[in-house]
Structure formats: C-alpha cells, structure tokens
Amino acid sequence: MTDRSPRTRPARREPVRNLSRRGFLGAASGALVLGVGLRLAPATAQTRAEGPAAVAPKPGTRVAAFLEIRPDDSVRLLSPFVEGGQGINTGLAQTIGEELDLDPARFAVECAPPGPDYAVVNGLRMTGGSFSTRSSFEAMRRLGATAREMLLRAAAAELAVPQASLTTGNGRVIHAASGRSLGYGVLAAAALALQPRDDVALKDPKDFRWIGKPVARLDMRDKSTGRAVYSIDIRLDGMVHAAIRHAPHLGTEPEAITNAAEVRAMPGVQAVERLPGAVAVVADTWWRARTAAEALQVTWSRPASEGVATVSAGFSSAAMLAALRDAPGPGVPAEQAGDPDAAFAGATRVVEAAYDAPYLAHAQLEPPSAVARFAPDGSLDLWVPNQMPELFQQVAAKTAGLQPDQVRIHSPMLGGFFGRHFHYGPASPFPQAILLAKATGRPVRVLWSREEEFGMDALRPLSFARFKAALGPDGMPVALETTAVGEGPIGRWFGALFKGPVDSSVVEGLDQKPYAIPNRRLTYVKVPHPVTIAFWRSVGHSMNDYFYESFLDEIAQAGGQDPFALRMTLLKDSARHRTLLQAVADLAGGWTRGPFQAANGTRRARGVSMASPFGSETATIAEVSLENGEARVHDLWIAIDPGRVVNPAIVKRQVESAAALGLSSTLLEQVVYEGGQRQARNFDAYPILDRARMPRVHVAIVESGAPMGGIGEPGLPGVPPAVVNAVAALTGRRLRSLPLAKETLSGA
C-alpha cells in the first residue's frame, strides 16, 4: 500500500484557491466534541460472528476480527489500540497469547481499521487515559481462550478424538495418546467457521507463563533498526508535499496573497492554496514547499479586540492568570464532607495559599503530519497519527463530503502520545491534507514545520487553585477548602457526552483524596480559555497533585509536623496507601527531609508526595540540591501500585518516562502568550529536560491485588510536588508557580 521511494509526477501549476471553512471544520467547529462517533452504530454484516447462526457480537468477542492465524502457526493481531511507545502491542500479545497458548513473540500486531468490533472500552474505542490494558484485559484474555477452544474443537473433529483428550503447546494442538499434533495454522479455517462458546474457562493466574513477566517488546527491533513506520515516513506513488503557514493569531484568516504568482514559479511548486486560518504551498518536495510557504506575502484579517472568537491582540498568559485569580465565586460544588464552616469557625490556625501552573505544549519529537489520497471511486485513504480511528473517520468524512464507510483510516505507530493525537480543530493537520488532496487531485502529505507545531499545538490549560486549611490545637488539619478555577479538555471537547456542572479534568487530583481530613469542600469555577486547550500527559493530575501535595506540606509546616509523618497519620484509614508510602521510603533507604549533607558534600533535601491517577496509586520521593541558582534533582524514587501488572518491564519504563516529563514541566516548560501570540516557536525558546538534568529514577511495583489501574500517566503527577517540597526544605521558600526556572534559588 505504501511506497517509500520519493517518486513524483511532473509538476503542474494551480491557481490560488480559498478552500472552505465549512469543508475544513465540518463537525469539528464549536461543539465538535471528541464524542463524534464514540457511540457506534449497531454491528452489521461486516461484524458477523463465526458460524451460520451467528448474530452481531459484543465488541471484543469475534475472534476473526482480531486474529489471523497463519500457516506457520504465528498470528497477526488487529489491535483495538494504537501503539505509541506505551507497549500496548506487547501487552495484548502477552494477554491473548497466555490464553491462546502461543508465545507473544510469534505475534505481529497492527492497529485495526475503524469498526464496531474494536469498541472495547465500555462501548468506545480510544487509546488514552492510561486505559487500554485495564479496559481490555479480561476481554482479551477471553478472546484468546475462545480461539484456543475453537482450535481444540476443530482438532477433535479432524483427529476423531474426544476434545478432552487434547492439549495445546505454543501453537499446536497435541493428542498425547497417539503422538499426533496439528498446527494452529492448519486448523484455523475450520476453527473460525465454528460458533464460539460463551463458557470458556480462563487460566488460573498461578499457571501464567507470560502475563506478569518482563516479556521483550515486539517493536524493539524495528525501532532500533529504523524499520518502524510512522506517519512521517509514509510515501505513495505520485505523492506531493505540502507546507503550511498558519495565521499569527488564532481565528484570523488569510485575506490576500500579494506574491502568489512569483511563488508559483519557484522550483517544484505545484499549487498555492488558502485554507481556513492558513495558507499552503504544494510542491514536489517538502523542503521546496516550506521554502515557498515562507516566501508568501500574506495579508491576514485583524484579530478581535476582545472575546473568544479569536485570540485577541491583547491576550497574554499574565492576563489569563489574572482572570483566573479574579474569577468570582463561590463556584459549583464538586465534593463536600463534614461541616467545613464549623471547623473553620473553631480553628486554632488557618493557612491559605494559591497555586498556578502554565500553559504547556506537547513538544513531541515527531511533528504533526497526515497523508490523504482519493481513490478513482472517490473514496479516501487517510494516514494520520490518531488515538481514536472512528472519530477521525467521521471528521474526515465530513471534511471530504463523504460517508464514513468511504474513508479508510490507517493508524501508524505514534511518535509519542501525551494527548496530542485527538482532534482539536485547528490544531490538527489531517483536514488540511484532505482539502489539498481534493484540490490538487494528487496524494498529499502535509507536514508541519517545528515552528508551525509550536504555534498551533493544543495546550495543557493554564490552571489556578486556591486553598484554605483549618488546623486544630494539635497542628493537624481538621478542614480543607479548595477552589479550582479554569477550563479543562473534558469540558471543552467531551461536554456533550459528560453533562454536568463540574469538569472532572479541572478537579481531578484535588478530589477523592485518601487523607482523613474530616471536613472538606471543593468547588469549581469555570473560566474559559480563548486558546485551543487539550489533554496532556496525566491531564488535570499533572498540575493539581502539585497544588494539593505542596499545600499539604504547607499544612505540615504550619502545624509543626514532618510531611512524611503527617501523611502517614492522615492515611490511617487506608492500609493500601500506608503500605505504598512506606514502600517508597524503603526504596529510598529511609525518609529524611533535611537539609542534609550528601556523601559528595552537596547540601540536599528530600520531598515526598502521593497521587491517585487513572486507577493507580503512587508515592514519590525526590532528592534535590541547588546549583547556580537552579534546582538539581539527583534521584527520584517512585512506588506504584497499579493493582495488577501484565508486563513489569513496561511498567518500569513507563514510570521512568512519565517522571522525566513531570520533571521537565517542573523545572523548565511553559508556553507564554504576549500580544495574542505564543513567544516560543521552537525548542530553542521552549527548553525541555536534557540528559544533564535527568536524575536516576528508581521504581518499585507494589501489586496490591486491587482492580487494575493505568500505567502510562501515573508516574508523572507525584514528581512536581516532591521536587517543589524538597526545594522548600532547601530554600525556606514555598514556590507556588511553575516552572522553577522562573526563579533564582538560594539556600535558606
């Protein structure tokens, strides 16, 4: 299907066109929630189950939709999830292979095309929210067990023996009494013609061979040798390349291109197009397209002076933060326990603080791209990084003026997740590829330059929270009042599905805490952002756990308590959390806050935090020193309790990578708006964590037996507060605004 050689057809000149906003945005404008296509239509003949009397099956149950058993007894698995470094392909192979009795190394895994069979996440299909493994674990085990039972049944008929006399062994059905055996590949056709049974038995976990073991990742060799194919690598016969220049202010439009004729005459240029909020140049190579796009002289419409139709010329991060700080209360109740008013009235001491965290870019190393090709019959093939194939299929269909079944979505491996690959309207390149392919009659690859990516990326929202705690005569907190202010991606993009006054992505990490503070009140004040906001790794937890756990250290200081001891006391009702907190202390060789002198003579301190993100629990300790006015993190100890584990090696790597991103956001990262525009347009002005700043990361996995939690994101939220709490011990200053690079730090 793909051709990676850069063959092109002779260039042809095209006039400047103004491609319609209606076609571009389709259902994506305004209330285009991510829920488009989430409620899938009932299964049709395409989703028929095995057997002549079959009816449309429950998603995740039709063996033939997932497994192609090959003649060599290996398996091609069509995964409902997208691989983007989180290891889901390997985890699924382990889970299905365990019950199928087939070594996971014999699986070749691809992302499945859109279809109702793959809506295994509570009737939805999405790769995100650290939800893939935990949402599909039982279903994928049952799928493997069902396939194995069908193979046994087919073998029993072929060998004319009772099914109970057969066993399996890594891709073969064995009749020990006669010494005969049949490979899965020989039996596959007959087996898949059988009606699956609903009562197949699953393995006893004590007999697991692969689940719970550090099985090597299936994609390791391809990534190491450059064979892994990402969207940016796709090449098609006759494909041309497009570079984009977006409007300097979000929501403004190109009004005129004064030198279009000169640009069309540049080498290799085939078309100059106007797009909603952008201009594009199509050429025979991407570099020629980019060079030409940068040469365009464009007159843009003026941004609004105020409001949210566009990002106004006066918009700034500082002004947005001021709007959050000044937002009127009292807000919508999100959580309440006890009688906070009475507790505050009788308090021995009241502690108050306000925290904020900045806009953040995804800053992924793979720049956004998409390839669109119209077939002679008018149908569309689209290669696009995505986390929801069905959503992208429906938005692409609306953009192209087609029916969804006329759009074939190809989901390459992702160069990183972080919530970047949902559809965020103007922050997505694939509608541009569709419109340009339609306009030019050629397959088109759109690739955003790094500057365009930084200019258009959908951002983690700038956030603000206010805290007030009441302390009793023993210094222990008796009441906590929290106000979360802002807007989150769930409210922005999923609002039509998750109706209600409280945006969970604004309050998560602030609510449902395990600490035994008897009187609590959490309220939410909505303040919309005019910029495009998005999911970001660990979403609301990425800032809210920093807010909460830092303020908890302030409570400890005000009450004369050690922060570790305070947490242990407040966790008196949760043995699971106390065990985890003790586990991280043991991993770190014991708890001491400091400051203390390390073996090499440096003055250091430690900070501790806990977090409960995405169904898992974490406890984190950071050891920090100060160097040249900056925080230097030497070690991070992270204990994670995800309930149960499929692949401990993948868990460890995911925790390490999440910790790196959490530390990067703590020390360095921020998107700053001035005059309605982002100031950083590349990594030179948006520094991320480098190797010199990367600490040692020590991970302990504690399997409590609780329901399985997520893995990809939970390692992040505990890092910012642990680091900031250590910095407070070193400096005597409580830093309530990230990143730390905004401050010059010195010892107390």
C-alpha positions in Angstrom: 0.0 0.0 0.0 2.9 2.4 0.7 5.9 3.2 -1.4 8.7 4.8 0.5 10.6 5.9 -2.7 10.2 9.6 -3.4 8.7 9.3 -6.9 6.6 12.2 -8.1 4.8 13.2 -11.2 5.7 16.3 -13.3 4.8 19.5 -11.5 1.7 21.3 -12.6 0.7 24.9 -11.7 -2.5 25.6 -9.8 -4.2 28.9 -9.0 -4.6 30.2 -5.5 -7.9 28.8 -4.1 -9.8 29.6 -0.9 -10.8 26.2 0.5 -14.0 26.5 2.6 -14.0 26.7 6.3 -17.2 24.6 6.2 -15.3 21.8 4.4 -12.3 22.1 6.7 -14.0 22.0 10.0 -17.1 20.1 9.3 -18.5 18.8 12.5 -15.3 19.9 14.2 -16.3 23.5 14.8 -17.7 24.8 18.0 -19.2 21.8 19.7 -17.3 19.2 17.8 -16.7 17.0 20.8 -14.4 14.1 20.8 -17.6 12.1 21.2 -18.3 12.2 17.4 -18.6 8.6 16.5 -18.0 7.3 20.0 -21.4 5.8 20.2 -21.0 3.4 17.4 -23.9 2.1 15.2 -25.1 -1.4 15.8 -22.9 -4.1 14.2 -23.9 -5.1 10.6 -23.0 -8.0 8.4 -19.4 -6.7 8.5 -19.3 -7.7 12.1 -20.9 -11.1 11.8 -19.7 -13.7 14.3 -18.4 -17.1 13.3 -20.9 -19.8 12.4 -24.1 -19.8 10.2 -26.4 -18.8 13.1 -24.3 -16.0 14.4 -25.6 -12.6 15.3 -23.8 -9.3 15.8 -21.4 -9.9 18.7 -20.4 -7.9 21.6 -17.3 -5.8 20.8 -14.1 -7.8 21.5 -15.6 -11.2 21.1 -15.4 -12.0 17.4 -12.2 -14.0 17.0 -11.9 -13.5 13.3 -12.0 -9.7 13.7 -8.8 -9.8 15.8 -6.8 -12.9 14.9 -5.4 -14.1 11.6 -3.7 -17.5 12.3 -1.1 -18.0 9.6 0.2 -21.3 8.1 3.4 -21.1 10.2 1.3 -21.0 13.3 2.1 -17.4 14.0 -0.7 -14.8 14.5 -1.5 -11.4 13.0 -3.4 -9.5 15.7 -5.5 -6.5 14.8 -5.4 -4.3 17.9 -8.2 -2.0 19.0 -5.5 0.3 20.3 -2.7 2.5 18.7 0.9 1.8 19.7 2.8 4.9 20.5 5.5 3.8 22.8 3.4 2.6 25.7 3.9 -1.0 24.8 0.2 -2.0 24.3 1.1 -4.2 21.3 3.3 -6.3 23.5 0.8 -6.3 26.4 -2.0 -7.5 24.2 0.2 -10.3 22.7 1.0 -11.4 26.2 -2.6 -11.3 27.3 -4.1 -13.1 24.3 -1.1 -15.4 23.9 -1.4 -16.6 27.5 -4.9 -17.9 26.9 -4.3 -19.0 23.3 -1.1 -20.8 24.4 1.1 -19.1 21.9 4.4 -17.3 22.6 3.9 -13.5 22.4 7.0 -13.3 20.2 5.0 -15.0 17.5 2.5 -12.2 17.2 2.6 -9.5 14.6 0.4 -6.6 15.8 -1.3 -3.9 13.7 -3.8 -1.2 14.6 -7.3 -2.3 13.4 -9.2 -0.2 11.0 -12.4 1.5 12.2 -15.2 -0.9 13.1 -17.6 -1.7 15.9 -15.7 -4.9 16.8 -13.0 -2.8 18.4 -15.1 -0.6 20.7 -13.9 -2.5 23.7 -13.5 0.5 26.1 -17.0 0.5 27.5 -18.5 0.6 24.1 -16.0 3.2 22.9 -12.7 3.0 21.1 -9.9 5.2 22.4 -6.3 4.8 23.2 -5.7 7.2 26.1 -6.3 7.9 29.7 -3.9 5.0 30.7 -6.9 2.9 30.0 -6.0 0.4 27.2 -4.8 -2.6 29.2 -7.1 -2.3 32.2 -10.2 -1.8 30.0 -9.5 -4.7 27.7 -7.6 -7.2 29.9 -10.5 -9.6 30.7 -11.9 -9.3 27.2 -8.6 -10.1 25.5 -8.0 -13.0 27.8 -11.4 -14.3 26.9 -10.7 -13.8 23.2 -7.6 -15.9 23.4 -9.3 -18.6 25.4 -12.2 -18.6 23.0 -9.9 -19.0 20.0 -8.0 -21.8 21.7 -11.2 -23.7 22.5 -12.3 -23.4 18.8 -8.9 -24.8 17.7 -9.3 -27.7 20.1 -12.8 -28.4 18.8 -11.6 -28.3 15.2 -8.7 -30.6 16.0 -11.0 -33.1 17.8 -13.1 -33.4 14.6 -10.0 -33.7 12.4 -8.4 -36.4 14.6 -11.7 -38.1 15.5 -10.8 -38.0 19.2 -12.6 -36.5 22.3 -11.8 -32.9 22.8 -10.9 -33.6 26.4 -8.0 -35.7 25.3 -6.3 -32.8 23.6 -3.9 -30.2 24.9 -2.1 -27.3 23.3 1.6 -26.2 23.2 2.8 -23.0 21.7 0.8 -23.0 18.5 0.0 -26.7 18.2 -2.9 -29.0 19.3 -1.5 -32.2 20.7 -3.0 -35.7 21.1 -0.6 -37.2 23.6 -2.1 -40.7 23.4 -1.3 -41.1 19.7 1.6 -38.8 19.4 -0.2 -36.8 16.7 -0.4 -33.0 16.6 -1.7 -30.3 14.4 -0.5 -26.7 14.0 -2.9 -23.8 14.6 -2.4 -22.7 11.0 -3.7 -26.0 9.7 -6.8 -25.8 11.9 -7.5 -22.1 11.6 -10.1 -22.2 8.7 -12.1 -25.0 10.3 -11.9 -23.4 13.7 -13.0 -20.0 12.7 -16.1 -21.5 11.0 -17.3 -22.7 14.4 -19.7 -20.9 16.7 -17.7 -19.6 19.7 -18.8 -20.7 23.1 -19.6 -18.3 25.9 -18.5 -20.5 28.7 -14.8 -21.0 28.0 -12.6 -21.3 31.1 -9.7 -18.9 31.7 -6.4 -19.9 33.2 -5.7 -19.8 36.9 -3.2 -17.0 37.3 -0.8 -19.3 39.1 -0.3 -21.0 35.8 0.5 -17.9 33.9 3.6 -18.2 31.7 3.7 -14.7 30.1 1.3 -12.5 32.0 3.2 -10.8 34.8 6.6 -11.4 33.2 9.0 -8.9 31.6 8.4 -10.1 28.0 10.6 -8.3 25.5 8.8 -5.6 23.5 7.7 -6.7 20.0 8.6 -3.3 18.4 12.1 -3.1 19.9 13.9 -4.4 16.8 12.1 -2.3 14.3 12.6 0.8 16.4 16.3 0.1 16.9 16.9 -0.6 13.2 14.8 2.2 11.7 12.2 -0.1 10.2 9.3 1.3 12.3 7.0 3.3 10.1 5.4 6.5 11.5 3.1 8.8 9.7 6.0 11.0 8.7 7.5 8.0 6.8 4.6 7.3 4.5 5.3 7.5 0.8 2.8 6.9 -2.0 3.2 6.9 -5.8 2.6 10.4 -7.2 2.6 11.9 -3.7 3.3 15.7 -3.4 4.2 17.6 -0.3 2.5 20.5 1.5 3.9 23.0 3.9 1.6 25.2 6.0 1.7 28.8 7.3 -0.9 29.5 9.9 -2.3 32.8 10.9 -0.3 34.7 13.5 -3.5 35.0 15.7 -5.8 32.0 16.2 -9.1 32.6 14.5 -7.9 35.0 11.8 -7.9 34.3 8.1 -5.8 34.9 5.0 -7.3 37.9 3.1 -4.8 38.2 0.3 -1.5 36.8 -1.1 0.3 39.5 -2.9 3.1 37.5 -4.5 1.3 34.2 -5.3 2.4 34.3 -9.0 6.1 34.6 -8.0 5.8 31.8 -5.5 4.0 29.5 -8.0 7.0 30.0 -10.3 9.5 28.7 -7.7 11.2 25.3 -8.5 8.9 22.4 -7.8 5.9 24.4 -6.7 2.6 23.0 -7.9 -0.1 24.9 -6.1 -0.7 27.8 -3.6 -3.8 27.4 -1.6 -5.7 29.3 1.0 -7.0 27.2 3.9 -9.1 28.2 6.9 -6.7 30.1 9.2 -3.7 29.2 7.0 -2.0 29.2 3.6 -0.4 26.2 2.0 2.2 25.5 -0.8 2.2 22.2 -2.5 5.5 21.1 -4.2 7.4 18.1 -5.3 9.5 18.0 -2.1 8.6 19.2 1.4 11.7 21.5 1.6 10.7 23.3 -1.6 7.1 23.6 -0.2 8.4 25.0 3.0 10.7 27.5 1.4 7.9 28.7 -0.9 5.4 28.9 2.0 7.8 31.1 4.0 8.2 33.4 1.0 4.5 34.1 0.7 3.4 37.6 1.5 0.1 37.2 3.2 -2.4 39.8 4.5 -4.3 38.4 7.4 -7.6 39.6 8.9 -7.4 41.5 12.2 -7.9 39.7 15.5 -10.8 40.7 17.6 -10.0 43.3 20.3 -11.7 41.1 22.9 -13.8 38.0 23.4 -13.1 34.4 22.4 -13.9 34.3 18.6 -10.2 34.8 18.1 -7.2 35.1 20.4 -7.2 38.8 20.8 -4.2 41.0 20.0 -4.1 41.9 23.7 -4.2 38.4 25.1 -1.4 37.3 27.4 -0.7 34.5 29.8 -0.4 37.1 32.6 -3.8 38.4 31.8 -5.3 34.9 31.7 -3.8 34.1 35.1 -5.2 37.4 36.4 -8.7 36.4 35.1 -8.4 33.1 36.9 -7.3 34.7 40.1 -10.1 37.3 40.0 -12.9 34.9 38.9 -15.9 35.4 41.2 -17.0 32.6 43.4 -18.5 30.7 45.1 -18.3 28.1 42.3 -20.1 24.8 41.7 -19.8 22.2 44.5 -17.5 19.3 43.4 -17.0 17.5 46.7 -18.1 18.0 50.3 -17.7 16.2 53.5 -18.5 17.1 57.1 -19.1 20.7 58.1 -16.2 22.9 56.9 -17.8 26.2 58.1 -18.0 25.0 61.6 -14.5 23.6 61.5 -13.0 26.9 60.3 -15.0 28.8 62.9 -13.3 26.8 65.7 -9.9 26.5 64.1 -6.7 27.2 66.1 -5.0 28.4 62.9 -6.0 29.0 59.3 -3.5 28.5 56.4 -4.2 29.9 53.0 -2.3 29.7 49.6 -2.9 30.0 45.9 -1.1 28.0 43.2 -0.8 28.2 39.4 0.7 26.2 36.6 1.3 27.4 33.0 0.2 26.5 29.5 2.3 23.6 28.3 3.0 22.4 24.8 3.1 18.7 23.9 6.5 19.3 22.3 6.7 15.8 20.8 9.6 15.0 18.7 7.5 13.7 15.8 6.0 16.8 14.1 2.3 16.6 13.0 1.7 15.1 9.6 -1.0 13.4 7.6 -1.3 11.8 4.1 -4.5 11.9 2.1 -5.3 10.1 -1.2 -8.6 10.0 -3.1 -9.2 6.8 -5.0 -10.7 6.8 -8.5 -14.1 5.8 -7.0 -14.0 9.0 -4.8 -13.2 7.2 -1.6 -10.5 8.4 0.7 -7.4 6.8 2.3 -6.0 8.8 5.2 -2.8 8.0 7.1 -2.9 10.0 10.3 -1.5 9.7 13.8 -4.6 9.4 16.0 -5.9 8.0 19.2 -9.5 7.4 18.0 -9.8 5.9 14.5 -13.5 6.1 14.4 -13.6 9.8 15.4 -11.0 10.6 12.7 -13.0 8.6 10.2 -16.2 10.6 10.8 -14.5 14.0 10.9 -12.6 13.1 7.7 -15.8 12.1 6.0 -17.5 15.4 6.9 -14.4 17.3 5.7 -14.3 15.4 2.4 -18.1 15.3 1.9 -18.2 11.5 2.1 -19.9 8.8 4.1 -17.7 7.3 6.9 -17.6 4.0 5.2 -15.9 5.7 2.2 -13.0 6.7 4.4 -10.2 4.2 5.2 -8.2 5.3 8.3 -4.7 4.0 8.5 -3.2 4.4 12.0 0.6 4.3 12.0 2.7 4.0 15.1 2.7 7.2 17.0 5.9 9.2 17.8 4.5 9.9 21.3 1.1 10.3 22.9 0.7 12.9 25.6 -2.9 13.5 24.5 -1.7 15.2 21.3 -3.5 12.9 18.8 -7.1 13.6 19.4 -8.8 16.0 17.1 -8.6 19.6 18.3 -10.0 21.5 15.3 -7.3 23.9 14.1 -4.6 22.0 15.9 -5.0 19.1 13.5 -3.3 18.8 10.1 -5.3 16.0 8.6 -8.3 18.2 7.4 -5.7 20.3 5.5 -4.3 17.1 3.8 -7.9 16.1 2.7 -8.7 19.5 1.3 -5.3 19.8 -0.5 -5.6 16.3 -2.0 -9.1 17.1 -3.3 -7.9 20.4 -4.7 -4.8 19.0 -6.5 -6.1 15.6 -7.5 -2.9 14.1 -6.0 -2.0 12.2 -2.9 -0.7 14.9 -0.5 1.4 14.7 2.6 1.0 17.7 5.0 3.9 18.1 7.4 4.0 21.0 9.8 7.4 22.6 10.5 8.5 22.8 14.1 7.5 26.4 14.2 4.0 25.7 13.0 3.7 22.9 15.5 4.7 25.2 18.4 2.4 27.9 17.0 -0.7 25.7 16.7 -0.3 22.9 19.2 -3.3 22.5 21.5 -2.1 23.2 25.0 -2.4 22.0 28.5 -4.5 24.7 30.1 -3.0 27.3 32.4 -4.5 26.5 35.8 -5.1 28.0 39.2 -6.3 26.7 42.6 -6.9 28.4 45.9 -6.6 26.5 49.3 -7.6 27.2 52.9 -7.0 24.8 55.7 -8.1 24.8 59.3 -5.7 23.4 61.9 -6.7 22.1 65.4 -4.7 22.6 68.6 -2.5 19.5 67.8 -1.4 21.0 64.5 -3.5 18.5 62.5 -5.8 19.6 59.7 -9.5 19.5 60.6 -10.9 21.2 57.4 -9.8 21.9 53.9 -11.4 24.2 51.4 -10.3 24.2 47.8 -11.4 26.2 44.7 -10.3 25.1 41.3 -10.6 27.7 38.6 -10.4 27.4 34.8 -11.4 25.1 32.0 -10.3 21.5 31.1 -10.3 19.4 28.0 -13.1 17.2 29.1 -15.4 20.2 29.4 -14.2 21.6 26.1 -14.3 18.5 24.0 -16.4 15.9 25.7 -19.0 18.3 27.1 -21.9 16.8 25.1 -21.2 13.4 26.5 -20.3 14.1 30.1 -23.0 16.5 31.0 -22.8 18.2 34.4 -21.7 21.3 36.1 -18.2 20.1 37.1 -15.4 19.5 34.6 -13.6 16.5 36.0 -10.4 17.3 34.2 -10.2 20.6 36.2 -10.7 19.0 39.7 -9.1 15.6 39.3 -6.1 15.3 41.7 -8.0 17.6 44.1 -10.9 15.4 44.8 -11.3 11.9 46.3 -8.0 12.1 48.2 -7.2 9.3 50.6 -6.3 11.6 53.5 -8.5 11.6 56.6 -9.4 15.3 56.8 -12.9 15.2 58.2 -14.3 18.4 56.8 -13.8 19.2 53.1 -15.2 21.4 50.4 -14.1 21.5 46.8 -15.7 24.0 44.3 -15.2 24.6 40.7 -15.3 28.0 38.9 -15.4 27.8 35.1 -13.3 30.4 33.2 -13.0 29.5 29.5 -9.7 29.8 27.6 -9.7 31.6 24.3 -6.8 29.3 23.1 -7.1 25.7 22.0 -6.7 23.5 25.1 -6.0 19.8 25.1 -5.3 16.7 27.0 -1.7 16.4 28.2 0.0 13.5 29.9 -1.9 12.9 33.2 -4.3 15.7 32.4 -5.5 17.5 35.5 -3.4 15.5 37.7 -0.3 17.0 36.1 -0.9 20.3 37.9 -3.5 19.5 40.6 -1.4 17.0 42.5 1.4 19.6 42.6 -1.1 22.1 44.0 -2.5 19.8 46.6 0.6 17.9 47.8 2.6 21.2 48.0 -0.1 22.7 50.1 -0.2 19.6 52.3 3.5 20.3 53.1 2.5 23.9 54.0 -0.1 22.4 56.4 2.6 20.2 57.9 4.9 23.2 58.4 2.2 25.3 59.9 1.3 22.5 62.3 4.9 21.6 63.2 4.6 18.2 61.6 7.0 16.2 59.5 5.5 15.9 56.0 6.0 12.2 55.8 4.7 11.6 59.3 1.7 13.8 58.6 0.8 11.8 55.5 1.1 8.5 57.4 -1.2 9.8 60.1 -3.8 11.1 57.6 -3.7 7.7 55.8 -4.8 5.9 58.9 -7.9 4.6 57.2 -6.1 3.2 54.1 -3.7 0.3 54.6 -3.1 0.4 50.8 -1.7 3.9 50.8 0.3 3.5 54.0 1.9 0.4 52.5 2.8 2.3 49.4 4.2 5.3 51.3 6.3 3.0 53.4 7.4 1.2 50.2 8.8 4.4 48.7 10.6 5.3 51.9 12.2 1.8 51.9 13.1 2.2 48.3 14.9 5.5 49.1 16.7 3.9 52.0 14.5 5.7 54.6 12.9 9.1 54.9 14.6 12.2 56.0 13.6 15.7 54.9 16.8 17.6 55.5 18.5 19.7 54.6 21.5 17.3 55.0 24.9 16.9 53.5 25.3 14.2 50.9 28.4 12.0 50.6 29.9 14.2 48.0 29.5 17.3 50.2 26.5 18.8 48.5 23.6 20.2 50.6 20.4 18.3 49.8 16.9 17.8 50.9 14.0 15.5 50.1 10.4 16.0 49.3 7.5 13.5 49.3 4.2 13.3 47.6 1.4 10.9 46.7 -1.1 10.8 43.8 -4.0 8.6 42.8 -4.2 9.0 39.0 -6.0 6.8 36.5 -6.9 3.9 38.9 -3.3 3.5 40.2 -1.6 4.9 43.3 1.9 6.4 43.5 4.2 7.6 46.2 7.3 9.7 45.2 10.4 11.0 46.9 12.8 13.4 45.3 16.3 14.3 46.4 17.3 17.8 45.3 20.2 20.2 45.6 20.8 23.8 44.4 23.4 24.6 41.7 23.9 28.0 40.2 20.5 29.2 41.3 18.7 26.2 39.9 17.2 23.0 41.4 19.2 19.9 40.6 17.3 16.6 41.0 19.6 13.7 41.8 17.2 10.9 42.5 13.5 10.1 42.1 12.1 7.1 44.0 8.6 6.1 42.8 6.5 3.3 44.2 3.5 2.5 42.1 0.5 0.3 42.9 -1.4 -0.5 39.7 -3.3 -3.3 41.3 -2.1 -6.0 38.8 0.6 -6.0 36.2 0.9 -7.6 32.7 4.5 -6.6 32.0 6.6 -5.2 34.8 9.4 -4.1 32.4 7.0 -2.0 30.5 5.5 -0.6 33.8 9.0 0.4 34.9 9.8 2.1 31.6 6.5 4.0 31.5 7.0 5.3 35.1 10.5 6.4 34.1 9.4 8.3 31.0 6.4 9.9 32.9 8.8 11.0 35.6 11.1 12.6 33.0 8.2 14.6 31.5 6.9 15.6 35.0 10.4 16.8 35.9 10.7 18.7 32.6 7.4 20.6 33.3 8.5 21.3 36.9 11.9 22.8 36.0 11.6 24.3 32.6 8.5 24.2 30.5 5.9 27.0 29.9 4.1 28.5 26.9 3.9 32.2 27.2 1.5 34.4 25.3 2.2 38.1 24.7 0.2 40.3 22.3 -2.0 37.4 21.4 0.9 35.2 20.1 3.0 32.4 21.6 6.5 33.5 22.2 8.3 30.1 21.8 8.2 28.7 18.2 10.9 26.0 18.6 12.9 24.2 21.2 15.5 27.0 21.5 12.8 29.1 23.3 11.0 26.1 24.8 13.6 24.1 26.7 12.8 20.6 27.7 14.6 18.2 30.1 18.1 17.3 28.8 20.3 14.4 29.7 22.4 16.5 32.1 19.3 17.3 34.2 17.9 13.7 34.1 18.1 12.1 37.5 18.3 8.5 38.5 14.8 7.0 38.7 14.1 4.1 41.0 10.8 2.2 40.6 9.1 -0.2 42.9 6.0 -2.0 41.8 3.6 -2.9 44.6 0.8 -5.3 43.4 -2.0 -4.9 45.9 -4.5 -7.0 44.1 -6.8 -4.0 43.6 -8.5 -3.6 40.3 -6.0 -3.0 37.5 -5.1 0.7 37.1 -3.3 2.7 34.4 0.4 2.8 33.7 1.3 5.4 31.1 0.5 8.5 33.1 0.5 7.8 36.9 4.3 8.2 37.2 4.1 11.9 36.4 1.9 13.7 38.9 3.9 13.0 42.0 7.1 14.4 40.6 6.4 18.2 40.6 5.2 18.3 44.3 8.0 16.1 45.5 10.6 18.3 43.8 9.0 21.6 45.0 8.7 20.2 48.5 12.4 19.4 48.5 13.2 22.9 47.2 11.1 24.4 50.0 13.2 22.5 52.6 16.4 23.8 51.0 15.4 27.4 50.5 12.8 28.1 53.1 10.6 29.4 50.3 7.4 27.9 49.1 7.2 28.2 45.3 3.6 28.2 44.2 4.0 28.8 40.5 5.8 26.6 37.9 8.2 26.3 36.3 11.0 26.7 38.8 13.2 28.2 36.1 11.3 31.5 36.6 13.1 31.9 40.0 16.7 32.1 41.1 17.0 29.8 44.0 19.3 30.1 47.0 19.6 28.2 50.3 17.9 29.2 53.4 
